[in-house]
Each structure stands twice: as C-alpha cells, then as structure tokens.
Amino acid sequence: MQGFADRINSSVSSSYSTSDGDVPTIATSNITVESSSNPLQSSDHTFILRDEGNIPDSRVPGGFRPMGVIGHAALGEKAVYIATSIVGNTPATTGPEAGTGRSVTGDGTLERTSAHEFGHSATLPHPAPGTMPGNLMNQTGASNAGMKLTKEQVRQIIQAYEDKKLNTGRQ
C-alpha cells in the first residue's frame, strides 16, 4: 500500500506543479497509508482502491459506477475512488503514449487516474471535447489526454478554496 501511496504522491505533486503563466506553482502532497497508528482524520482526503463495479456514484445515492469506470470523485469532496484493476499499469515513458500518463497500451494508470480524479475533488470538470490538448482533466480514453494543468485550472482550484467549495462531503 505504501508503494501505491508513493506513486500517487509523486503524480499529484508533479501534475499540480506548473510553470504555465507568470508565477510557477509548486504542489506538494503527503499521502500516507491509514493504519491503527495512522488513523484517518475527519479533515483528511482519501484515495480508496475499489474493484470496478464497486466504485460509489456520487450522482446516484447508494449507486455504483458501471464496470469499466476506473475512477471517480465528486466535485469538491474528499473521497477519490480508484479501480484496483489499474494499479499494475504504469505510465509509458517511450512511444506514442509517453507524456499522456497512460500505459504503453493506452490504458489508465494509477498515476494518471489518481491525479485526474483528485482534480475533480478540487472542483475541476472535464474540458469540452477536443479542447485543451495534453490536459490532465481530459478523460483517459480521450485522444488528447495528458498530464498538464493550465494556469486557469490552478486559479479555479484556488478560487474554490477561497469560496470554501473544497473539502466538503463524504470522505
């Protein structure tokens, strides 16, 4: 579990650090594994690994996302769900998928999906289809998926924080 936490830490820190704009943004994260000696606190955000078909659907109380959905997070809430089926996938470092966060076969990875879903928990929606090439908030299956955020997206997260729209809802 600590290995998964380390991979998520690295991806979130990297994806949310940007030099787009006049002022670079440097993000840090401190993701740890819950245990009896490190209990979950009410203020904590959570990354929860679940089997496909067992990922809660925030839009349908008591419902679950369908098979094939590899991650989910409600806008502004503290819970990020990731499918266990992708934890063995790692981002491609060469070939056509390099830089997208997807695996060499184009599948979702723990790194990309956790950073993408964390974006939803920070109030970022999916961009309009065909826009924002290389953007983290494009869905994994989109041809223009990537690992970058824009300065406008970073500003949106900051504004959501100032407006107290973050850290709400279920954990």
Coordinates of N, CA and C in Angstrom, one line a residue:
M1 N 0.8 -1.2 0.0 CA 0.0 0.0 0.0 C 0.9 1.3 0.0
Q2 N 2.0 1.2 0.7 CA 2.9 2.4 0.7 C 3.4 2.7 -0.7
G3 N 3.7 1.6 -1.4 CA 4.2 1.8 -2.8 C 3.1 2.6 -3.6
F4 N 1.8 2.2 -3.5 CA 0.8 2.9 -4.2 C 0.7 4.4 -3.7
A5 N 0.8 4.6 -2.4 CA 0.7 5.9 -1.9 C 1.9 6.8 -2.4
D6 N 3.1 6.2 -2.5 CA 4.2 6.9 -3.1 C 4.0 7.3 -4.5
R7 N 3.4 6.4 -5.3 CA 3.2 6.7 -6.7 C 2.1 7.8 -6.9
I8 N 1.1 7.8 -6.1 CA 0.1 8.8 -6.1 C 0.7 10.2 -5.7
N9 N 1.5 10.1 -4.6 CA 2.1 11.4 -4.1 C 2.9 12.0 -5.2
S10 N 3.8 11.2 -5.9 CA 4.6 11.7 -7.0 C 3.8 12.3 -8.1
S11 N 2.7 11.6 -8.5 CA 1.9 12.1 -9.6 C 1.2 13.3 -9.3
V12 N 0.6 13.4 -8.1 CA -0.2 14.6 -7.7 C 0.8 15.8 -7.7
S13 N 1.9 15.6 -7.0 CA 2.9 16.7 -6.9 C 3.3 17.2 -8.2
S14 N 3.6 16.3 -9.1 CA 4.1 16.6 -10.5 C 3.0 17.3 -11.3
S15 N 1.8 16.7 -11.3 CA 0.7 17.2 -12.2 C 0.2 18.6 -11.7
Y16 N 0.3 18.9 -10.5 CA -0.3 20.1 -10.0 C 0.8 21.2 -9.8
S17 N 2.0 20.9 -10.2 CA 3.1 21.9 -10.2 C 3.1 22.4 -11.7
T18 N 3.1 23.6 -11.9 CA 3.0 24.1 -13.3 C 3.9 25.4 -13.4
S19 N 4.4 25.6 -14.6 CA 5.1 26.8 -14.9 C 4.4 27.6 -16.0
D20 N 3.1 27.2 -16.2 CA 2.2 27.9 -17.2 C 1.8 29.3 -16.5
G21 N 2.3 30.4 -17.1 CA 2.0 31.7 -16.5 C 3.2 32.4 -15.9
D22 N 2.9 33.5 -15.3 CA 3.9 34.3 -14.7 C 4.5 33.8 -13.5
V23 N 3.7 33.1 -12.7 CA 4.2 32.6 -11.4 C 4.1 31.1 -11.4
P24 N 5.2 30.4 -11.3 CA 5.2 28.9 -11.2 C 4.4 28.5 -9.9
T25 N 3.7 27.4 -10.1 CA 3.0 26.8 -8.9 C 3.8 25.5 -8.6
I26 N 4.1 25.3 -7.3 CA 4.7 24.1 -6.9 C 3.8 23.4 -5.9
A27 N 3.4 22.2 -6.2 CA 2.5 21.5 -5.4 C 3.2 20.4 -4.6
T28 N 2.8 20.2 -3.4 CA 3.3 19.1 -2.6 C 2.1 18.3 -2.1
S29 N 2.3 17.0 -1.8 CA 1.3 16.2 -1.2 C 1.9 15.3 -0.2
N30 N 1.1 14.9 0.8 CA 1.6 14.0 1.8 C 0.6 12.8 2.0
I31 N 0.6 11.9 1.1 CA -0.3 10.8 1.1 C 0.3 9.6 1.9
T32 N -0.4 9.2 2.9 CA 0.1 8.1 3.7 C -1.0 7.0 3.8
V33 N -0.6 5.9 4.3 CA -1.5 4.7 4.4 C -2.1 4.7 5.8
E34 N -3.5 4.6 5.7 CA -4.2 4.6 7.0 C -3.9 3.3 7.7
S35 N -3.7 3.4 9.0 CA -3.5 2.2 9.9 C -3.9 2.5 11.3
S36 N -3.8 1.6 12.2 CA -4.1 1.8 13.6 C -3.2 2.9 14.2
S37 N -1.9 3.0 13.7 CA -1.0 4.0 14.2 C -1.1 5.3 13.4
N38 N -1.9 5.3 12.3 CA -2.1 6.5 11.5 C -3.6 6.5 11.1
P39 N -4.5 6.8 12.0 CA -5.9 6.7 11.7 C -6.3 7.9 10.8
L40 N -7.4 7.7 10.1 CA -8.0 8.7 9.2 C -8.6 9.8 10.1
Q41 N -8.3 11.0 9.8 CA -8.8 12.2 10.5 C -10.0 12.8 9.6
S42 N -10.9 13.5 10.3 CA -12.0 14.0 9.5 C -11.7 15.0 8.5
S43 N -10.5 15.6 8.6 CA -10.1 16.6 7.6 C -9.3 16.0 6.4
D44 N -9.0 14.7 6.5 CA -8.2 14.0 5.5 C -8.9 13.8 4.2
H45 N -8.2 13.9 3.1 CA -8.7 13.4 1.8 C -8.3 12.0 1.8
T46 N -9.1 11.2 1.0 CA -8.8 9.8 0.9 C -8.8 9.3 -0.5
F47 N -7.8 8.4 -0.8 CA -7.8 7.7 -2.0 C -8.1 6.2 -1.7
I48 N -9.2 5.8 -2.3 CA -9.8 4.5 -1.9 C -9.7 3.6 -3.1
L49 N -9.0 2.4 -3.0 CA -8.9 1.4 -4.0 C -10.1 0.5 -3.9
R50 N -10.9 0.3 -5.1 CA -12.1 -0.5 -5.1 C -12.1 -1.3 -6.4
D51 N -12.7 -2.4 -6.4 CA -12.9 -3.2 -7.6 C -13.9 -2.4 -8.6
E52 N -13.7 -2.6 -9.9 CA -14.6 -2.0 -10.8 C -16.0 -2.5 -10.5
G53 N -17.0 -1.6 -10.7 CA -18.4 -2.0 -10.4 C -18.7 -1.8 -8.9
N54 N -17.7 -1.5 -8.1 CA -17.9 -1.2 -6.6 C -17.4 0.2 -6.3
I55 N -17.3 1.1 -7.3 CA -16.9 2.4 -7.0 C -18.2 3.3 -6.9
P56 N -18.4 3.9 -5.7 CA -19.7 4.7 -5.5 C -19.9 5.7 -6.5
D57 N -21.1 6.0 -6.9 CA -21.5 7.0 -7.8 C -22.1 8.2 -7.0
S58 N -21.4 9.3 -7.0 CA -21.9 10.5 -6.2 C -23.2 11.0 -6.8
R59 N -23.5 10.7 -8.1 CA -24.7 11.2 -8.7 C -26.0 10.4 -8.4
V60 N -25.7 9.2 -7.9 CA -26.8 8.2 -7.6 C -26.6 7.7 -6.2
P61 N -27.2 8.3 -5.2 CA -27.0 7.9 -3.8 C -27.3 6.4 -3.6
G62 N -26.3 5.7 -3.1 CA -26.4 4.2 -2.9 C -26.0 3.5 -4.2
G63 N -25.8 4.2 -5.3 CA -25.4 3.5 -6.5 C -23.9 3.4 -6.8
F64 N -23.6 2.6 -7.8 CA -22.2 2.4 -8.1 C -21.9 2.7 -9.6
R65 N -20.7 3.1 -9.9 CA -20.3 3.4 -11.3 C -20.2 2.1 -12.0
P66 N -20.5 2.0 -13.3 CA -20.5 0.8 -14.0 C -19.1 0.2 -14.2
M67 N -19.1 -1.1 -14.6 CA -17.8 -1.8 -14.9 C -17.2 -0.9 -16.0
G68 N -15.9 -0.9 -16.0 CA -15.1 -0.1 -17.0 C -14.7 1.3 -16.5
V69 N -15.4 1.8 -15.4 CA -15.1 3.1 -14.9 C -13.9 2.8 -13.9
I70 N -12.8 3.5 -14.1 CA -11.6 3.3 -13.4 C -11.3 4.3 -12.3
G71 N -12.2 5.3 -12.2 CA -12.0 6.3 -11.1 C -13.2 7.2 -11.0
H72 N -13.4 7.8 -9.8 CA -14.5 8.7 -9.6 C -14.2 9.5 -8.4
A73 N -14.6 10.8 -8.5 CA -14.5 11.7 -7.4 C -15.6 12.8 -7.6
A74 N -16.3 13.2 -6.6 CA -17.3 14.2 -6.7 C -16.6 15.6 -6.6
L75 N -17.1 16.6 -7.3 CA -16.5 17.9 -7.3 C -16.5 18.4 -5.8
G76 N -15.4 18.8 -5.3 CA -15.2 19.4 -4.0 C -15.2 18.5 -2.8
E77 N -15.5 17.2 -3.1 CA -15.5 16.2 -1.9 C -14.1 15.6 -1.7
K78 N -14.0 15.0 -0.5 CA -12.7 14.5 0.0 C -12.4 13.0 -0.4
A79 N -13.3 12.3 -1.1 CA -13.0 10.9 -1.4 C -12.7 10.8 -2.9
V80 N -11.6 10.1 -3.2 CA -11.2 9.7 -4.6 C -11.2 8.2 -4.7
Y81 N -11.9 7.7 -5.6 CA -12.0 6.2 -5.8 C -11.2 5.8 -7.0
I82 N -10.4 4.8 -6.9 CA -9.6 4.3 -8.0 C -9.8 2.8 -8.1
A83 N -10.0 2.3 -9.3 CA -10.2 0.9 -9.6 C -8.9 0.1 -9.4
T84 N -9.0 -1.0 -8.6 CA -7.9 -1.9 -8.4 C -7.3 -2.5 -9.7
S85 N -8.1 -2.5 -10.7 CA -7.7 -3.1 -12.0 C -6.5 -2.4 -12.7
I86 N -6.3 -1.1 -12.3 CA -5.3 -0.3 -13.0 C -4.0 -0.2 -12.2
V87 N -3.9 -0.6 -10.9 CA -2.8 -0.3 -10.1 C -1.5 -1.0 -10.6
G88 N -1.6 -2.0 -11.4 CA -0.4 -2.6 -12.0 C 0.1 -1.9 -13.3
N89 N -0.7 -1.0 -13.8 CA -0.4 -0.2 -15.0 C 0.5 1.0 -14.6
T90 N 1.6 1.2 -15.4 CA 2.4 2.4 -15.2 C 2.5 3.2 -16.4
P91 N 2.8 4.5 -16.3 CA 2.8 5.4 -17.4 C 3.9 5.0 -18.4
A92 N 3.6 5.1 -19.7 CA 4.6 4.9 -20.7 C 5.6 6.0 -20.7
T93 N 6.9 5.6 -20.9 CA 8.0 6.5 -21.0 C 8.5 6.7 -22.4
T94 N 8.1 5.8 -23.3 CA 8.5 5.9 -24.7 C 7.3 5.6 -25.6
G95 N 7.4 5.9 -26.8 CA 6.3 5.6 -27.8 C 5.2 6.6 -27.8
P96 N 4.1 6.3 -28.5 CA 3.1 7.3 -28.7 C 2.3 7.7 -27.4
E97 N 2.4 6.9 -26.4 CA 1.6 7.2 -25.1 C 2.5 8.0 -24.1
A98 N 3.8 8.1 -24.4 CA 4.7 8.8 -23.5 C 4.2 10.3 -23.2
G99 N 4.1 10.7 -22.0 CA 3.6 12.0 -21.6 C 2.1 12.1 -21.4
T100 N 1.4 11.1 -21.8 CA -0.1 11.1 -21.6 C -0.5 10.6 -20.2
G101 N 0.4 9.9 -19.5 CA 0.0 9.3 -18.3 C -0.6 7.9 -18.4
R102 N -0.9 7.6 -19.7 CA -1.5 6.2 -20.0 C -0.3 5.2 -20.1
S103 N -0.7 3.9 -20.0 CA 0.2 2.9 -20.2 C 0.6 2.7 -21.6
V104 N 1.6 1.9 -21.9 CA 2.1 1.7 -23.3 C 0.9 1.2 -24.2
T105 N -0.1 0.6 -23.6 CA -1.2 0.1 -24.4 C -2.4 1.1 -24.4
G106 N -2.2 2.3 -23.8 CA -3.2 3.3 -23.8 C -4.2 3.2 -22.7
D107 N -3.9 2.3 -21.7 CA -4.9 2.1 -20.6 C -4.6 3.1 -19.5
G108 N -5.6 3.2 -18.6 CA -5.4 4.1 -17.5 C -4.3 3.6 -16.5
T109 N -3.7 4.5 -15.8 CA -2.7 4.1 -14.8 C -3.1 4.7 -13.4
L110 N -2.5 4.1 -12.4 CA -2.7 4.7 -11.1 C -2.3 6.2 -11.0
E111 N -1.2 6.5 -11.6 CA -0.6 7.8 -11.6 C -1.6 8.8 -12.3
R112 N -2.0 8.6 -13.5 CA -2.9 9.5 -14.2 C -4.3 9.6 -13.6
T113 N -4.9 8.4 -13.3 CA -6.2 8.4 -12.8 C -6.3 9.0 -11.4
S114 N -5.4 8.8 -10.5 CA -5.4 9.4 -9.2 C -5.3 10.9 -9.3
A115 N -4.4 11.4 -10.1 CA -4.2 12.9 -10.3 C -5.5 13.5 -11.0
H116 N -6.0 12.8 -12.0 CA -7.2 13.3 -12.7 C -8.4 13.4 -11.7
E117 N -8.6 12.3 -11.0 CA -9.8 12.3 -10.0 C -9.6 13.3 -8.9
F118 N -8.3 13.5 -8.5 CA -8.1 14.5 -7.5 C -8.5 15.9 -8.0
G119 N -8.3 16.1 -9.3 CA -8.7 17.3 -9.9 C -10.2 17.5 -9.8
H120 N -11.0 16.5 -9.9 CA -12.4 16.6 -9.7 C -12.7 17.0 -8.2
S121 N -12.0 16.4 -7.3 CA -12.2 16.7 -5.9 C -11.8 18.1 -5.6
A122 N -11.0 18.7 -6.5 CA -10.6 20.1 -6.4 C -11.5 21.0 -7.3
T123 N -12.6 20.5 -7.7 CA -13.7 21.2 -8.5 C -13.4 21.3 -10.0
L124 N -12.4 20.6 -10.5 CA -12.1 20.7 -12.0 C -13.0 19.8 -12.7
P125 N -13.8 20.3 -13.8 CA -14.6 19.4 -14.6 C -13.7 18.9 -15.8
H126 N -14.3 18.0 -16.6 CA -13.7 17.6 -17.8 C -13.8 18.8 -18.8
P127 N -12.8 19.1 -19.6 CA -12.9 20.1 -20.6 C -13.8 19.7 -21.7
A128 N -14.3 20.7 -22.5 CA -15.1 20.4 -23.7 C -14.3 19.4 -24.6
P129 N -15.0 18.5 -25.2 CA -14.3 17.5 -26.1 C -13.5 18.2 -27.2
G130 N -12.3 17.7 -27.4 CA -11.4 18.3 -28.4 C -10.6 19.5 -28.0
T131 N -10.8 20.0 -26.8 CA -10.1 21.1 -26.3 C -9.0 20.7 -25.3
M132 N -8.1 21.7 -25.1 CA -7.1 21.5 -24.1 C -6.2 20.3 -24.3
P133 N -5.5 20.2 -25.4 CA -4.7 19.0 -25.7 C -3.6 18.8 -24.6
G134 N -3.4 17.6 -24.2 CA -2.4 17.2 -23.2 C -2.9 17.5 -21.8
N135 N -4.2 17.8 -21.6 CA -4.6 18.3 -20.3 C -5.0 17.1 -19.4
L136 N -4.7 17.2 -18.2 CA -4.9 16.1 -17.2 C -6.4 15.9 -17.0
M137 N -7.3 16.9 -17.2 CA -8.7 16.7 -16.9 C -9.4 16.1 -18.1
N138 N -8.8 15.9 -19.2 CA -9.4 15.1 -20.3 C -9.5 13.6 -19.8
Q139 N -10.5 12.9 -20.2 CA -10.6 11.6 -19.7 C -9.5 10.7 -20.4
T140 N -9.2 9.6 -19.7 CA -8.1 8.8 -20.2 C -8.3 8.3 -21.6
G141 N -9.5 8.0 -21.9 CA -9.8 7.5 -23.3 C -9.8 8.5 -24.4
A142 N -9.7 9.8 -24.0 CA -9.7 10.9 -25.0 C -8.3 10.9 -25.7
S143 N -8.4 11.2 -27.0 CA -7.1 11.2 -27.8 C -6.2 12.3 -27.3
N144 N -6.7 13.3 -26.6 CA -5.9 14.5 -26.2 C -5.6 14.4 -24.7
A145 N -5.7 13.3 -24.1 CA -5.4 13.1 -22.6 C -4.0 13.4 -22.4
G146 N -3.7 13.9 -21.2 CA -2.3 14.2 -20.8 C -2.1 14.4 -19.3
M147 N -1.1 15.1 -18.9 CA -0.8 15.2 -17.5 C -0.6 16.7 -17.1
K148 N -1.0 17.6 -18.0 CA -0.8 19.1 -17.7 C -2.1 19.7 -17.2
L149 N -1.9 20.7 -16.3 CA -3.0 21.6 -16.0 C -2.6 23.0 -16.5
T150 N -3.6 23.8 -16.7 CA -3.4 25.2 -17.2 C -3.4 26.1 -15.9
K151 N -2.8 27.3 -16.1 CA -2.9 28.3 -15.0 C -4.3 28.7 -14.6
E152 N -5.2 28.6 -15.6 CA -6.6 28.9 -15.3 C -7.2 27.8 -14.4
Q153 N -6.8 26.6 -14.6 CA -7.3 25.5 -13.8 C -6.7 25.6 -12.4
V154 N -5.5 26.0 -12.2 CA -4.9 26.2 -10.9 C -5.6 27.4 -10.2
R155 N -5.9 28.4 -11.0 CA -6.7 29.5 -10.4 C -8.1 29.1 -9.9
Q156 N -8.7 28.2 -10.7 CA -10.0 27.7 -10.4 C -10.0 27.0 -9.0
I157 N -8.9 26.2 -8.8 CA -8.8 25.5 -7.6 C -8.6 26.4 -6.4
I158 N -7.8 27.4 -6.6 CA -7.5 28.5 -5.6 C -8.8 29.2 -5.3
Q159 N -9.6 29.6 -6.3 CA -10.8 30.2 -6.1 C -11.8 29.4 -5.3
A160 N -11.9 28.1 -5.7 CA -12.8 27.1 -5.0 C -12.4 27.1 -3.5
Y161 N -11.1 27.1 -3.2 CA -10.6 27.1 -1.8 C -11.1 28.3 -1.1
E162 N -10.9 29.5 -1.7 CA -11.3 30.7 -1.1 C -12.8 30.8 -0.9
D163 N -13.6 30.2 -1.8 CA -15.0 30.2 -1.7 C -15.5 29.1 -0.8
K164 N -14.6 28.4 -0.2 CA -15.0 27.3 0.7 C -15.8 26.2 0.0
K165 N -15.4 25.9 -1.2 CA -16.1 24.8 -2.0 C -15.3 23.5 -2.0
L166 N -14.2 23.5 -1.3 CA -13.3 22.3 -1.2 C -13.5 21.6 0.1
N167 N -13.1 20.4 0.2 CA -13.0 19.7 1.5 C -14.4 19.5 2.0
T168 N -15.4 19.2 1.2 CA -16.8 19.0 1.6 C -17.2 17.6 1.4
G169 N -18.3 17.2 1.9 CA -18.9 15.9 1.6 C -18.2 14.8 2.2
R170 N -18.6 13.6 1.6 CA -18.1 12.4 2.2 C -16.6 12.2 2.0
Q171 N -16.1 11.3 2.8 CA -14.7 11.0 2.9 C -14.5 9.6 2.4

